[in-house]
Short mmCIF file of C-alpha atoms in Angstrom, two decimals:
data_model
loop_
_atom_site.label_atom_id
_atom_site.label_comp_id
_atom_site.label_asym_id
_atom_site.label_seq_id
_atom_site.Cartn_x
_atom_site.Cartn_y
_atom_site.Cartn_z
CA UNK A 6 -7.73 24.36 -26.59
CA UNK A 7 -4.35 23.23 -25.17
CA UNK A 8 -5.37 24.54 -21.44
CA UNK A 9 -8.59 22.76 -21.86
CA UNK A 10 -6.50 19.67 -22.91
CA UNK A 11 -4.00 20.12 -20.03
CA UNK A 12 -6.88 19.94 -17.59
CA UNK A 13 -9.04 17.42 -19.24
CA UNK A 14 -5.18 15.37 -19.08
CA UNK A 15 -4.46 16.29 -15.43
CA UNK A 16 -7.71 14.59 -14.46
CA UNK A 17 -7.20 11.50 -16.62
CA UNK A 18 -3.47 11.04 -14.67
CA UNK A 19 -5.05 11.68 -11.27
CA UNK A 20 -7.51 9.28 -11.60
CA UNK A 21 -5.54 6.53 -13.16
CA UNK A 22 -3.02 6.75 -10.25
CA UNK A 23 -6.02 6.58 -7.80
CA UNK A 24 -7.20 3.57 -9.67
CA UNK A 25 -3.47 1.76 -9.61
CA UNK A 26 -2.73 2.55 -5.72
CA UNK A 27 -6.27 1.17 -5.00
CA UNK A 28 -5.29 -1.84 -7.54
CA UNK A 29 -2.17 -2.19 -5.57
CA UNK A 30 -2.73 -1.52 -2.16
CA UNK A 31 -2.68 -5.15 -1.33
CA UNK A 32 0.96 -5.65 -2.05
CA UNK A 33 1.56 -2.54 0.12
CA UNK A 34 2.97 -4.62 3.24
CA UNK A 35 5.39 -6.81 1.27
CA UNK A 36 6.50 -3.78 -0.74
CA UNK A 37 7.27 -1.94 3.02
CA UNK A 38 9.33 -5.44 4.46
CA UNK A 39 11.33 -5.33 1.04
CA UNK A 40 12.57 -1.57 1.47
CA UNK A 41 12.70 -2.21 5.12
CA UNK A 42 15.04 -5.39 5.01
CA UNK A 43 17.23 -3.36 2.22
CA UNK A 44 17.61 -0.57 4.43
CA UNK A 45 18.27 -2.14 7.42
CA UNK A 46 20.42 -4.80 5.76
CA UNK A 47 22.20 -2.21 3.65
CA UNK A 48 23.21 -0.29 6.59
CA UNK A 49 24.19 -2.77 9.53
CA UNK A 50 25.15 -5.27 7.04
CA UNK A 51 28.69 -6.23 5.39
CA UNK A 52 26.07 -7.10 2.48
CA UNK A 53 26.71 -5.91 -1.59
CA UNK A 54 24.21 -4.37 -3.23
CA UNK A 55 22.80 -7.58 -5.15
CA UNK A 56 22.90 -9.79 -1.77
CA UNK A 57 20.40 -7.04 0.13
CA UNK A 58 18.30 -6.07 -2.89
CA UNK A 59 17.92 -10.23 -3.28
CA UNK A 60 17.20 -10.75 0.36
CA UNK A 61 14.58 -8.00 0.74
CA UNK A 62 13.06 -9.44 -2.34
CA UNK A 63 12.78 -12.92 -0.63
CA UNK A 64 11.44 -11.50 2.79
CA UNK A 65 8.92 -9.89 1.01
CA UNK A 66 7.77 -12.87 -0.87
CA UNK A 67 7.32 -14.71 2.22
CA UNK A 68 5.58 -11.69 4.19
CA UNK A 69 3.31 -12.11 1.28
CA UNK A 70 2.89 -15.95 1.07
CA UNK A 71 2.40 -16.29 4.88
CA UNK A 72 -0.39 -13.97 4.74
CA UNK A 73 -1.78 -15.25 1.81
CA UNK A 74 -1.76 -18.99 3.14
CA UNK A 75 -3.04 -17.87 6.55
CA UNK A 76 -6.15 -15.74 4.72
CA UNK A 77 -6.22 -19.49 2.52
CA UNK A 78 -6.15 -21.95 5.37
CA UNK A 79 -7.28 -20.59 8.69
CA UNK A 80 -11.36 -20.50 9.29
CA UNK A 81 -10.77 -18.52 12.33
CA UNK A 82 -12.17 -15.02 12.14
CA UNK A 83 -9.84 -13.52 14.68
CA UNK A 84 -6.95 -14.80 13.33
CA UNK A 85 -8.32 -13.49 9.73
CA UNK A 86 -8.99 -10.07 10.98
CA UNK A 87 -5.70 -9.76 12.43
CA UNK A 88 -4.13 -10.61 9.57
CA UNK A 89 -6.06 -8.61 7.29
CA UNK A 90 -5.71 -5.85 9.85
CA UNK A 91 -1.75 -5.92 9.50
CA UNK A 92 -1.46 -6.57 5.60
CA UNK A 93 -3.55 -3.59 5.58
CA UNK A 94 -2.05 -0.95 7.55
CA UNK A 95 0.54 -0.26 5.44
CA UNK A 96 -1.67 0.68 2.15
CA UNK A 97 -3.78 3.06 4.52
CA UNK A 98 -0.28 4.88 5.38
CA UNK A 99 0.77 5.00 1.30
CA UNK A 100 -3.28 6.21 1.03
CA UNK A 101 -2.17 8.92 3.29
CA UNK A 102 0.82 9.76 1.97
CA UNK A 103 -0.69 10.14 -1.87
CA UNK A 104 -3.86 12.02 -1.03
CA UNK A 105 -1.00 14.19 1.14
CA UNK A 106 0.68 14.88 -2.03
CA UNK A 107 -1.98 15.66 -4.39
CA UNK A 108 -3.33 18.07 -1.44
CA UNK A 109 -0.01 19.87 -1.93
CA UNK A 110 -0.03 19.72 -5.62
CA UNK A 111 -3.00 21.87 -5.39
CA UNK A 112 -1.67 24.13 -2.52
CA UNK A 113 -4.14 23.77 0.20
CA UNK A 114 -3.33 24.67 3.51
CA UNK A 115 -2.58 22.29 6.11
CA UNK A 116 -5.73 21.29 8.30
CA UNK A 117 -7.81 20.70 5.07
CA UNK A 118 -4.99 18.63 3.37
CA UNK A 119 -4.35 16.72 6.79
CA UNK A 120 -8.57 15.83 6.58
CA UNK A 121 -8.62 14.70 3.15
CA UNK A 122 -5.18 12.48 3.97
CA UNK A 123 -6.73 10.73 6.96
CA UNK A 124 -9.93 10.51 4.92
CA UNK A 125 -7.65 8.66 1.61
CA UNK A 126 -5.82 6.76 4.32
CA UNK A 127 -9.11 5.38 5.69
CA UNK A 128 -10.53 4.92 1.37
CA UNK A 129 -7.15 2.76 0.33
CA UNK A 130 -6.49 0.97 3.83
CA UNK A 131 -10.59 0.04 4.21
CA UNK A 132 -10.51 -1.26 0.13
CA UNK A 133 -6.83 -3.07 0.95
CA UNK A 134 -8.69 -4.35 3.83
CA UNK A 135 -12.04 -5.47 1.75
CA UNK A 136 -10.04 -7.66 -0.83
CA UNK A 137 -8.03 -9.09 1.48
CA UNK A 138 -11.16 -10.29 3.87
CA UNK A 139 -12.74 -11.34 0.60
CA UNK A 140 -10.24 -14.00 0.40
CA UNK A 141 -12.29 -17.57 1.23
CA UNK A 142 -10.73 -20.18 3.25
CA UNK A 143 -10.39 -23.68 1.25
#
């Protein structure tokens, strides 16, 4: 009963954390300039704590409102690809990095769990990539 539970429970998690990092993909290149302006700030910085966590926060709300605007305003498909192309990216590397980990949560060897990374990285990046195209130009 409780194993069947366990199981029936392991399923339910995996799939609802599937279901939030496809959900939240989009945000995936703001999220990456916010702990990439922290770290960087943090350590070449004479910067407290508040003051880098604050900046990152406001780098990564204009990462996010540039490329929202430029998806909003611009009717040019190459410049909309490119865009799209770069908000993108990094949700295909957190794809790979999750499907990575739940391949080693169910200890598979390497050149298996390497396939069905590149093949999450390619799931999560190509839906980040299909929301953000969907995006119509006023």
């Amino acid at each position: 009963m409780l194993l069947g539970l366990g199981i029936v429970l392991g399923f339910a998690s995996i799939g609802f954390l599937c279901w939030l990092l496809f959900l939240c993909a989009v945000y995936a290149a703001p999220l990456f300039v916010v702990a990439m302006a922290c770290t960087m700030l943090y350590n070449h910085a004479m910067m407290s704590g508040a003051h880098v966590i604050l900046t990152g926060i406001a780098a990564g709300i204009m990462v996010l409102a540039s490329g929202q605007a430029i998806l909003a305003f611009s009717r040019d498909p190459a410049l909309r690809v490119a865009v799209s192309m770069l908000l993108a990216l990094p949700a295909a590397l957190a794809g790979f990095g999750t499907t990575l980990g739940f391949c080693g949560m169910g200890d598979m060897s390497a050149i298996p769990a390497y396939l069905f990374a590149t093949f999450g990285a390619l799931c999560v990046g190509g839906a980040a990539w299909t929301r953000l195209c969907a995006i119509q130009p006023a």
